[in-house]
XYZ file of C-alpha atoms in Angstrom:
704
model
C 118.725 92.066 129.496
C 115.006 91.962 130.238
C 112.225 93.874 128.522
C 108.517 93.798 129.227
C 106.352 91.669 126.969
C 103.293 92.570 124.966
C 100.687 90.740 127.049
C 98.741 93.295 129.045
C 97.020 93.462 132.435
C 95.056 96.318 133.935
C 96.610 98.290 136.743
C 94.034 97.806 139.461
C 94.546 101.264 140.866
C 94.305 103.131 137.556
C 90.563 103.632 137.669
C 90.732 105.037 141.151
C 93.647 107.275 140.309
C 91.800 108.669 137.308
C 88.523 109.275 139.090
C 89.768 112.568 140.516
C 91.553 113.746 137.346
C 91.225 113.696 133.584
C 90.415 110.258 132.200
C 90.534 108.915 128.662
C 86.952 108.191 127.591
C 85.269 106.728 124.510
C 82.312 108.810 123.291
C 80.100 106.824 120.897
C 77.868 108.854 118.579
C 74.340 108.016 117.445
C 75.014 108.634 113.746
C 77.469 110.165 111.280
C 75.664 113.513 111.240
C 74.998 115.259 107.953
C 77.657 113.387 105.964
C 76.216 111.904 102.768
C 77.492 108.477 101.717
C 76.404 109.060 98.133
C 78.736 112.020 97.711
C 81.717 110.380 99.427
C 84.540 109.266 97.155
C 87.512 107.035 98.006
C 89.879 109.965 97.526
C 87.927 112.177 99.927
C 87.831 109.360 102.488
C 91.518 108.551 102.124
C 90.834 105.025 100.855
C 93.518 103.801 98.475
C 92.975 101.947 95.217
C 94.823 99.051 96.777
C 92.309 98.921 99.619
C 89.392 98.953 97.183
C 90.914 96.106 95.172
C 91.410 94.072 98.338
C 87.881 94.825 99.560
C 86.490 93.677 96.213
C 87.520 90.132 97.115
C 84.895 90.001 99.879
C 82.461 92.876 99.262
C 80.048 93.437 96.375
C 81.313 96.080 93.938
C 78.503 98.534 94.741
C 79.191 98.278 98.485
C 82.930 98.808 98.621
C 82.360 101.992 100.620
C 79.846 102.000 103.468
C 78.845 103.953 106.571
C 81.839 102.613 108.474
C 84.143 104.505 106.112
C 82.566 107.881 106.797
C 84.466 110.085 109.246
C 83.087 111.067 112.607
C 80.798 114.081 112.188
C 82.763 117.300 112.548
C 79.776 119.079 114.097
C 79.771 116.550 116.949
C 83.484 117.010 117.521
C 83.006 120.766 117.644
C 80.322 120.351 120.286
C 82.620 118.128 122.323
C 85.253 120.824 122.284
C 82.750 123.427 123.453
C 82.305 121.257 126.541
C 86.014 121.673 127.236
C 87.174 118.126 126.487
C 90.282 117.309 124.463
C 89.841 114.940 121.518
C 92.674 112.384 121.389
C 91.788 109.989 118.573
C 88.903 109.044 116.309
C 87.396 105.776 115.119
C 85.268 105.735 111.993
C 84.399 102.071 112.463
C 83.144 102.517 116.032
C 81.765 106.004 115.248
C 83.512 107.251 118.347
C 86.014 109.744 119.692
C 88.522 109.129 122.455
C 88.639 112.229 124.651
C 90.280 113.383 127.856
C 87.596 114.533 130.272
C 87.040 115.159 133.958
C 84.310 113.152 135.759
C 81.967 116.156 135.684
C 82.475 116.483 131.930
C 81.729 112.790 131.429
C 78.290 113.366 132.964
C 77.725 116.213 130.501
C 78.804 114.026 127.619
C 76.232 111.373 128.492
C 73.487 114.005 128.403
C 74.209 115.164 124.836
C 71.487 114.160 122.331
C 74.050 113.098 119.703
C 75.886 110.774 122.136
C 74.821 107.107 122.206
C 77.037 105.973 125.083
C 80.220 106.725 127.002
C 82.838 104.187 128.136
C 86.232 104.554 129.732
C 89.240 103.764 127.557
C 91.196 100.916 129.090
C 94.608 101.894 130.432
C 96.654 98.796 131.024
C 100.093 97.371 131.641
C 102.030 94.346 130.512
C 102.588 91.277 132.601
C 105.975 89.867 133.505
C 107.980 88.987 130.407
C 108.308 85.468 129.109
C 111.209 86.589 126.975
C 114.933 86.669 127.626
C 117.002 88.768 125.237
C 120.523 87.355 124.997
C 123.287 87.802 122.471
C 123.845 84.536 120.593
C 126.854 83.184 118.679
C 126.365 82.911 114.945
C 125.624 79.572 113.339
C 125.888 78.986 109.604
C 123.075 77.052 107.974
C 122.628 77.137 104.202
C 119.388 75.970 102.594
C 118.851 76.463 98.843
C 121.217 79.401 98.708
C 119.866 81.173 101.798
C 121.988 81.175 104.944
C 119.426 81.303 107.764
C 121.954 81.431 110.560
C 120.419 80.410 113.886
C 116.949 81.407 112.642
C 116.750 78.185 110.617
C 115.074 76.228 113.426
C 112.088 78.567 113.710
C 111.353 78.073 109.999
C 112.018 74.348 109.683
C 109.134 72.612 111.440
C 106.658 75.073 109.916
C 108.132 74.282 106.462
C 108.623 77.951 105.680
C 112.072 76.918 104.402
C 110.365 74.630 101.867
C 108.228 77.500 100.586
C 111.252 79.772 100.243
C 112.887 77.017 98.186
C 110.026 77.389 95.697
C 110.894 81.058 95.202
C 107.887 82.239 97.233
C 108.846 84.876 99.791
C 105.856 87.195 100.322
C 106.316 89.340 97.214
C 103.214 91.404 96.447
C 101.815 91.299 99.990
C 101.439 94.402 102.183
C 101.993 93.400 105.813
C 101.008 95.693 108.674
C 102.892 95.574 111.986
C 101.362 97.070 115.144
C 103.721 97.333 118.118
C 105.623 99.675 120.466
C 107.699 101.155 117.662
C 110.370 99.897 115.302
C 113.834 100.974 116.355
C 116.690 100.833 113.866
C 114.530 99.668 110.987
C 116.565 101.979 108.763
C 119.985 100.867 110.045
C 119.914 97.230 111.156
C 121.233 94.969 108.408
C 118.156 92.701 108.608
C 115.696 95.603 108.252
C 117.235 98.531 106.389
C 116.258 97.249 102.945
C 112.633 96.565 103.876
C 110.181 98.457 101.630
C 108.297 100.577 104.194
C 105.190 101.935 102.446
C 104.223 104.154 105.401
C 104.833 104.478 109.117
C 103.013 106.428 111.820
C 103.524 106.977 115.528
C 100.067 107.087 117.146
C 101.684 107.924 120.485
C 103.694 110.988 119.435
C 101.478 111.756 116.414
C 104.238 111.907 113.824
C 105.738 109.757 111.058
C 108.732 108.384 112.962
C 108.128 105.031 114.644
C 111.522 104.832 116.347
C 112.065 105.788 119.977
C 111.400 109.484 120.623
C 113.157 111.817 123.082
C 111.853 111.318 126.598
C 110.405 107.867 125.987
C 111.233 104.852 128.139
C 114.498 103.146 127.194
C 112.841 99.969 125.881
C 110.427 101.808 123.565
C 110.593 100.343 120.059
C 112.747 97.306 120.856
C 109.863 94.858 120.840
C 108.605 96.058 117.471
C 112.080 95.769 115.990
C 112.053 92.136 117.079
C 108.603 91.227 115.721
C 109.222 93.049 112.427
C 112.438 91.133 111.813
C 110.804 87.788 112.657
C 108.120 88.394 110.054
C 110.014 90.214 107.312
C 113.724 90.710 108.013
C 116.558 89.497 105.816
C 120.226 89.329 106.736
C 121.873 86.446 104.946
C 124.036 84.402 107.298
C 122.436 85.933 110.397
C 118.649 85.839 110.512
C 115.867 85.498 107.947
C 112.222 86.547 108.307
C 109.365 84.234 107.406
C 108.169 86.455 104.529
C 111.198 88.533 103.638
C 109.705 89.706 100.317
C 106.748 91.663 101.732
C 106.260 95.410 101.886
C 105.269 96.782 105.283
C 103.184 99.368 107.114
C 104.437 100.277 110.594
C 102.113 101.492 113.353
C 103.455 102.498 116.768
C 100.607 102.344 119.281
C 102.047 101.041 122.527
C 103.544 103.242 125.237
C 106.546 101.933 127.168
C 107.024 103.747 130.461
C 107.730 103.020 134.089
C 104.173 101.648 134.314
C 104.390 100.319 130.753
C 100.874 101.486 129.885
C 98.878 101.078 126.721
C 95.591 102.580 125.646
C 93.316 100.731 123.259
C 92.255 103.780 121.231
C 95.672 103.909 119.533
C 95.248 100.277 118.517
C 91.823 100.814 116.941
C 92.934 103.937 115.098
C 95.986 102.125 113.718
C 93.937 99.232 112.305
C 91.679 101.679 110.475
C 94.692 103.595 109.097
C 96.334 100.435 107.761
C 93.098 99.160 106.229
C 92.566 102.379 104.267
C 96.118 102.158 102.923
C 95.409 98.709 101.505
C 97.069 96.362 103.988
C 96.515 92.638 103.345
C 97.632 91.114 106.657
C 98.179 92.666 110.095
C 100.342 91.110 112.799
C 99.886 92.351 116.339
C 101.352 90.951 119.524
C 99.320 93.239 121.781
C 96.685 91.886 124.116
C 94.212 93.181 126.681
C 93.012 91.457 129.793
C 90.411 93.588 131.562
C 86.951 94.890 130.713
C 86.017 96.223 134.130
C 88.105 99.384 134.581
C 85.406 101.135 136.601
C 85.128 98.278 139.114
C 81.522 97.341 138.369
C 82.284 93.893 139.704
C 85.596 93.897 141.571
C 87.966 96.741 140.770
C 90.871 95.467 138.685
C 89.479 91.950 138.304
C 89.373 90.184 134.959
C 85.873 89.522 133.684
C 86.193 86.416 131.546
C 82.527 86.563 130.476
C 83.330 89.619 128.402
C 85.940 87.824 126.265
C 83.332 86.936 123.686
C 84.856 88.645 120.647
C 82.132 91.310 120.642
C 82.708 93.348 123.803
C 86.250 94.689 123.604
C 86.710 97.581 121.191
C 89.916 96.018 119.877
C 88.025 92.791 119.109
C 85.294 94.745 117.331
C 87.936 96.537 115.260
C 89.539 93.209 114.353
C 86.187 91.810 113.258
C 85.454 94.843 111.065
C 88.920 94.584 109.502
C 88.131 90.972 108.566
C 84.871 92.042 106.944
C 86.817 94.515 104.820
C 89.203 91.842 103.576
C 92.098 92.107 106.051
C 93.513 89.064 107.840
C 94.421 89.921 111.447
C 96.818 87.706 113.402
C 96.833 88.242 117.167
C 98.895 86.749 119.989
C 97.004 84.555 122.452
C 99.057 85.932 125.362
C 101.452 84.585 127.974
C 99.022 83.956 130.818
C 99.484 80.214 131.201
C 96.895 77.550 130.562
C 94.196 78.284 133.153
C 93.915 81.560 134.924
C 92.279 82.594 138.174
C 89.422 84.820 137.126
C 86.392 86.791 138.192
C 83.437 84.411 138.108
C 80.004 86.019 137.895
C 77.122 83.742 138.871
C 73.621 84.643 137.641
C 70.166 83.229 138.246
C 67.803 82.074 135.513
C 66.692 85.669 134.942
C 70.247 86.821 134.371
C 70.536 88.700 137.654
C 73.981 88.662 139.282
C 73.660 86.713 142.530
C 77.302 86.120 143.418
C 80.750 87.274 142.398
C 83.693 85.130 143.383
C 87.414 85.133 142.675
C 88.803 81.750 141.764
C 89.453 79.135 139.128
C 86.706 77.791 136.924
C 87.113 74.525 135.000
C 87.275 75.159 131.279
C 88.044 78.832 131.663
C 90.947 79.775 129.422
C 93.433 82.596 129.703
C 92.956 84.119 126.254
C 93.521 87.847 125.788
C 91.629 90.344 123.667
C 91.560 90.817 120.654
C 92.596 87.169 120.265
C 88.983 86.358 121.226
C 87.680 87.920 117.987
C 86.068 85.750 115.331
C 87.354 85.578 111.724
C 90.981 86.244 112.721
C 93.944 83.969 113.427
C 94.932 83.772 117.096
C 98.331 82.186 117.669
C 99.665 80.123 120.571
C 103.303 79.236 121.261
C 105.197 75.934 121.248
C 108.815 74.936 121.658
C 110.865 73.825 118.653
C 109.558 70.250 118.981
C 105.944 71.376 118.721
C 104.977 70.969 122.390
C 102.879 73.798 123.811
C 104.823 76.101 126.120
C 103.654 76.452 129.700
C 103.139 80.197 129.285
C 100.965 80.123 126.141
C 97.404 81.301 126.838
C 94.536 78.961 126.048
C 90.891 79.068 124.987
C 87.992 78.881 124.850
C 86.392 82.279 124.399
C 83.595 83.225 126.766
C 81.009 82.211 124.153
C 82.594 78.785 123.740
C 84.611 79.137 120.535
C 87.870 77.188 120.261
C 91.048 79.245 120.437
C 93.794 79.464 119.255
C 93.388 78.883 115.531
C 96.977 77.580 115.214
C 100.274 77.387 117.098
C 103.841 78.082 116.026
C 107.276 78.160 117.598
C 107.340 80.700 120.413
C 110.470 79.759 122.347
C 114.090 80.159 121.243
C 113.014 82.515 118.466
C 115.760 84.690 116.952
C 115.282 88.336 115.974
C 117.097 91.565 115.136
C 118.366 93.521 118.111
C 120.188 96.838 118.297
C 121.247 99.237 115.599
C 123.530 97.327 113.246
C 123.597 93.536 112.892
C 123.102 91.936 116.311
C 120.523 89.231 116.930
C 118.963 87.987 120.152
C 116.690 85.152 121.206
C 113.468 85.173 123.194
C 110.152 83.502 123.903
C 106.463 84.362 123.878
C 103.335 84.333 121.754
C 104.613 87.763 120.672
C 107.080 85.865 118.515
C 104.967 82.921 117.344
C 102.512 85.475 115.929
C 104.802 87.252 113.400
C 106.162 83.845 112.375
C 102.594 82.845 111.531
C 101.816 86.183 109.884
C 104.807 85.510 107.632
C 103.408 82.083 106.748
C 100.053 83.686 105.921
C 101.860 86.177 103.676
C 103.516 83.283 101.820
C 100.093 81.750 101.130
C 98.723 85.053 99.822
C 101.893 85.696 97.820
C 101.450 82.355 96.061
C 97.710 82.952 95.540
C 97.084 86.728 95.328
C 93.419 86.142 94.560
C 92.611 84.557 97.936
C 90.342 86.189 100.479
C 91.519 86.491 104.099
C 89.161 83.717 105.156
C 90.624 81.448 102.482
C 94.141 82.125 103.785
C 92.869 81.416 107.312
C 91.215 78.219 106.077
C 94.448 77.073 104.436
C 96.452 77.624 107.640
C 93.931 75.799 109.812
C 93.058 72.902 107.519
C 96.681 71.983 106.815
C 98.064 72.422 110.337
C 100.208 69.560 111.653
C 98.521 67.429 114.299
C 101.360 65.125 115.236
C 101.149 65.978 118.954
C 98.435 63.490 119.839
C 99.227 63.155 123.523
C 100.522 65.754 125.950
C 101.261 64.309 129.383
C 100.112 67.557 130.965
C 96.758 67.383 129.174
C 96.208 63.786 128.093
C 94.970 62.490 124.770
C 94.256 65.234 122.239
C 91.596 65.562 119.577
C 91.725 68.451 117.121
C 90.861 71.282 117.127
C 91.312 71.953 120.842
C 91.792 74.901 123.177
C 95.521 74.296 123.607
C 96.936 73.655 120.134
C 93.988 74.931 118.104
C 93.969 73.257 114.692
C 97.641 72.362 115.088
C 101.144 73.560 114.217
C 101.526 75.762 111.127
C 102.531 73.922 107.937
C 103.346 76.686 105.460
C 104.089 74.358 102.534
C 100.800 72.481 102.711
C 98.960 75.764 103.291
C 100.515 77.242 100.146
C 99.453 74.183 98.137
C 95.983 73.980 99.692
C 94.322 76.087 96.973
C 96.138 74.497 94.030
C 99.442 74.494 92.202
C 101.876 77.356 92.698
C 104.695 79.127 90.852
C 107.720 81.049 92.032
C 106.896 84.677 92.710
C 109.132 85.732 89.828
C 110.909 84.002 86.931
C 114.656 84.116 86.472
C 116.526 84.665 83.208
C 119.985 83.357 82.357
C 121.682 83.022 78.990
C 123.942 80.879 76.835
C 125.504 81.832 73.513
C 122.280 81.745 71.484
C 119.305 81.748 73.847
C 117.802 83.147 76.997
C 116.706 80.566 79.549
C 113.536 81.574 81.407
C 112.904 79.411 84.479
C 110.394 79.084 87.283
C 109.481 76.590 89.955
C 106.081 74.905 89.885
C 104.650 72.638 92.565
C 101.339 70.888 93.150
C 99.862 68.363 95.585
C 99.140 66.184 92.562
C 101.326 65.488 89.552
C 101.686 68.139 86.872
C 100.524 67.407 83.324
C 103.749 67.630 81.367
C 102.266 68.891 78.093
C 100.396 71.713 79.861
C 103.433 73.677 81.088
C 104.093 76.726 78.934
C 105.779 80.105 78.758
C 103.866 82.700 76.722
C 105.913 85.692 75.604
C 106.041 88.517 73.108
C 107.682 91.840 72.393
C 105.432 94.718 73.391
C 104.888 95.667 69.733
C 103.832 92.152 68.742
C 100.152 91.343 68.370
C 100.168 87.732 69.542
C 102.026 85.675 72.099
C 104.449 82.954 71.184
C 104.271 79.761 73.208
C 107.125 77.494 74.238
C 106.924 74.372 76.385
C 108.561 74.270 79.788
C 110.807 71.304 80.515
C 111.986 69.811 83.799
C 115.551 70.892 84.552
C 116.462 68.041 86.892
C 116.352 70.352 89.905
C 113.358 69.610 92.127
C 110.227 71.499 90.976
C 112.189 73.621 88.495
C 111.184 74.096 84.842
C 112.626 76.265 82.102
C 112.172 77.316 78.487
C 114.741 78.321 75.854
C 113.962 81.445 73.816
C 116.248 82.601 71.014
C 117.921 85.899 71.833
C 116.438 87.621 68.796
C 112.955 86.942 70.142
C 113.339 88.850 73.435
C 114.263 92.465 73.979
C 113.897 95.081 76.706
C 110.147 95.433 76.025
C 109.300 91.742 76.229
C 106.489 90.550 78.481
C 105.035 87.152 79.286
C 103.413 84.701 81.653
C 103.368 81.011 82.610
C 100.532 78.495 82.510
C 100.265 75.018 84.033
C 97.709 72.321 84.839
C 97.794 69.394 87.255
C 95.901 66.112 87.525
C 93.309 67.630 89.863
C 92.075 69.702 86.921
C 93.476 72.916 88.365
C 94.816 75.322 85.745
C 96.709 78.389 86.860
C 98.673 81.229 85.370
C 101.475 83.332 86.743
C 100.753 86.205 87.166
C 97.408 84.775 88.220
C 95.377 87.335 86.217
C 97.491 87.171 83.021
C 97.297 88.511 80.399
C 95.930 91.601 82.194
C 99.157 91.636 84.191
C 102.420 90.175 82.927
C 106.038 89.737 83.866
C 108.634 91.962 82.311
C 111.029 89.624 80.522
C 113.712 92.224 79.940
C 116.875 90.070 79.927
C 119.097 92.975 80.987
C 117.110 93.780 84.114
C 115.511 91.758 86.837
C 112.058 90.310 86.270
C 110.501 91.556 89.469
C 108.233 94.005 87.729
C 104.646 93.015 86.993
C 103.312 95.027 84.059
C 99.635 95.953 83.819
C 98.271 95.509 80.316
C 95.066 97.431 80.951
C 94.722 101.188 81.528
C 93.803 101.873 85.160
C 93.497 98.130 85.690
C 90.391 97.871 83.439
C 90.274 94.550 81.516
C 90.222 94.684 77.737
C 87.730 91.837 77.300
C 85.033 89.863 79.112
C 86.384 86.868 81.020
C 84.753 84.395 83.429
C 86.935 81.960 85.361
C 87.037 80.297 88.763
C 89.411 78.833 91.347
C 89.866 76.303 92.731
C 88.329 73.776 90.385
C 87.394 71.080 91.347
C 86.429 72.573 94.707
C 85.154 71.787 98.172
C 83.627 73.557 100.012
C 83.663 76.768 97.931
C 84.976 78.315 94.736
C 85.573 81.916 93.673
C 84.394 83.274 90.329
C 86.506 86.042 88.776
C 84.711 88.280 86.316
C 86.564 90.724 84.033
C 84.370 93.586 82.793
C 85.770 96.089 80.280
C 82.636 98.226 80.711
C 80.080 98.925 83.436
C 76.728 97.446 82.454
C 73.757 95.364 83.541
C 74.885 91.818 84.245
C 73.832 88.583 85.883
C 76.108 85.954 87.389
C 74.392 82.666 88.157
C 75.034 78.954 88.670
C 73.035 76.261 86.851
C 73.002 72.472 86.934
C 73.788 70.484 83.794
C 70.030 70.368 82.998
C 70.017 74.147 82.733
C 68.043 74.667 85.942
C 68.929 77.730 88.022
C 70.752 76.818 91.245
C 71.918 80.160 92.622
C 72.023 83.787 91.465
C 75.234 85.339 92.739
C 74.730 88.844 91.321
C 72.162 90.810 89.350
C 72.491 94.517 88.651
C 74.996 96.983 87.264
C 78.431 95.374 87.312
C 81.247 97.913 87.413
C 84.200 97.738 85.043
C 87.244 95.970 86.411
C 87.789 92.538 87.922
C 85.174 91.384 90.443
C 85.006 88.266 92.609
C 82.018 86.213 93.722
C 82.078 83.155 95.922
C 79.798 80.137 95.583
C 79.750 77.810 98.573
C 77.797 74.963 96.984
C 74.312 75.947 98.197
C 71.144 76.789 96.272
C 68.766 79.747 96.579
C 67.230 78.212 99.718
C 70.597 77.849 101.387
C 70.540 74.048 100.978
C 73.729 72.185 100.047
C 73.671 70.749 96.534
C 74.946 67.343 95.472
C 78.461 66.729 94.190
C 78.839 66.973 90.433
C 79.248 69.378 87.523
C 77.634 72.819 87.473
C 77.765 75.709 85.041
C 78.548 79.300 86.026
C 77.224 81.897 83.568
C 77.981 85.581 83.048
C 75.237 87.280 81.045
C 75.380 90.883 79.808
C 73.590 92.670 76.963
C 76.499 91.924 74.645
C 78.035 88.709 75.996
C 77.190 85.328 77.478
C 80.113 83.415 78.981
C 80.108 80.156 80.915
C 82.556 77.919 82.737
C 82.316 74.476 84.308
C 82.402 74.042 88.086
C 83.098 70.646 89.642
C 81.946 70.201 93.229
C 83.615 67.341 95.122
C 82.309 65.838 98.371
């Protein structure tokens, strides 16, 4: 059976067909009207606590809410309606409304004093599929207790299997999926147990993302596939890359006879997921035209506009990154070099010639894969060789794309309503595989920013394909393979040692055995591995050393049965020879594991009311570091504070914050530069937190 793929091309006759009827149009406003940012609260804006906590990784505490969060001014929307146009969707980030308007109404819209500009919404269709859905016989493949079935291959080269073996599966991460719907996610064996935090159909405007009455027969099949690749779990059949995540589901794509898609749904969905607190978004949608009105040649592809700043979907992706969300986007299935519209200009920038042809160096990347600060994903076969259909870079402004590649052929996924699986090919499938790998990194290091997760994926990517007979000798990064093939294990270890997501508890006649897996790039310091535990009523923690069990990377501790009951809580601590010290949970003792021996230990217990720390703490990770380190500051109260870095002579190097620091846990990044923006020498530095009542310091070691 064939279905259409997610890569999208503009129907060349759409603009002409719409010129005599209603057309979907972006209306961009000059401001947010009379709305006052000072009076806006997260609750009024629909911004979750989870979103604020995630934003705090990358945004100063006093700027967690900004003008982009304010809704479009209601008075402007009312005036639009008085002009007789129908409002379809809204974008806070773009300060715009998508409306349906006749050509005569569009002229009126442009004349309104509150309107900054008007632009047609792109209406597009997918290209021919690079995917072949076929029923496959089951294969049994057991690895560390998990039977991957035929999906083992797609997780082997990327070393996702190795990360699963450490007990890291995406727990704690909220993954957003944006696709054509998610059929059978409540009935298919690989999907029905997925924790779905929220789902919304931006096509039908309801909370059911499965196929709706009257929709095209393929609607929702593609999303079922991508969701299972990233997060499904059906032991013995198929396993997702990050099967422990929770998910948000957004249906934005319209399957029909023309298989059309409008970008306003996409933008609205990204904003919705960000406000709900999503950590990572995987989208296999792509756009390939920025000239719907035929300014150059009607229906032609204007490569010059693939600069990461022109397409509204690219702009939305960039804003999501600035708010702490990591977006992963498919490169597309357009092949390596694509015939394109070439616009020739003179020295003054005037268009002198427009030709249709091939231009050396011009890639076939789609939008929003051209956006900066995201992860764009190309496709390879199981051996790591780039597929012939995978789109290539660079972007129009010369940036290398993709960021990474992953397996995109012979990928297995859930299909149908019960337990069937199928196989297919495309960057649509390499993208959720990579989103799953990103979720594993964040699950192992919940304190990372999206750019740190991106850095880990890119800087650890495998570069073993050094020569491709179709290309020649390769240097990395390049516009075919990007930084290389995803290596989930090395990416997880990039920011320091890691623990299993959760401990396990077994028992013998006299004791409970609490175990975890711990792994580092360097050797662990044996006398630094500890379990801290106590009953909830106890005032202090007891400490017991962890010992190697003989199973690779596994350590355990024996605790007498009388010392643990249903209220018991605890955490792990370890140090390696790089000097890295970590705890699990990472922010213990503010959050702790429940060590109730009669229940599972999946629950993380907050030890502070409303997440407010009970004492002042200053710490950093990684340490030693290169090129940057993150300072974590726990504040039990809001008060005047200064966070600064000094050299060992006590001379000020960089002030990271000065002002009123809000209660809670805040993060500040130091990238090894001084107040003038100049890089400092390798060596030891001192970070200091100074308040009216406390002065705390910690050592920072910069390596070069």
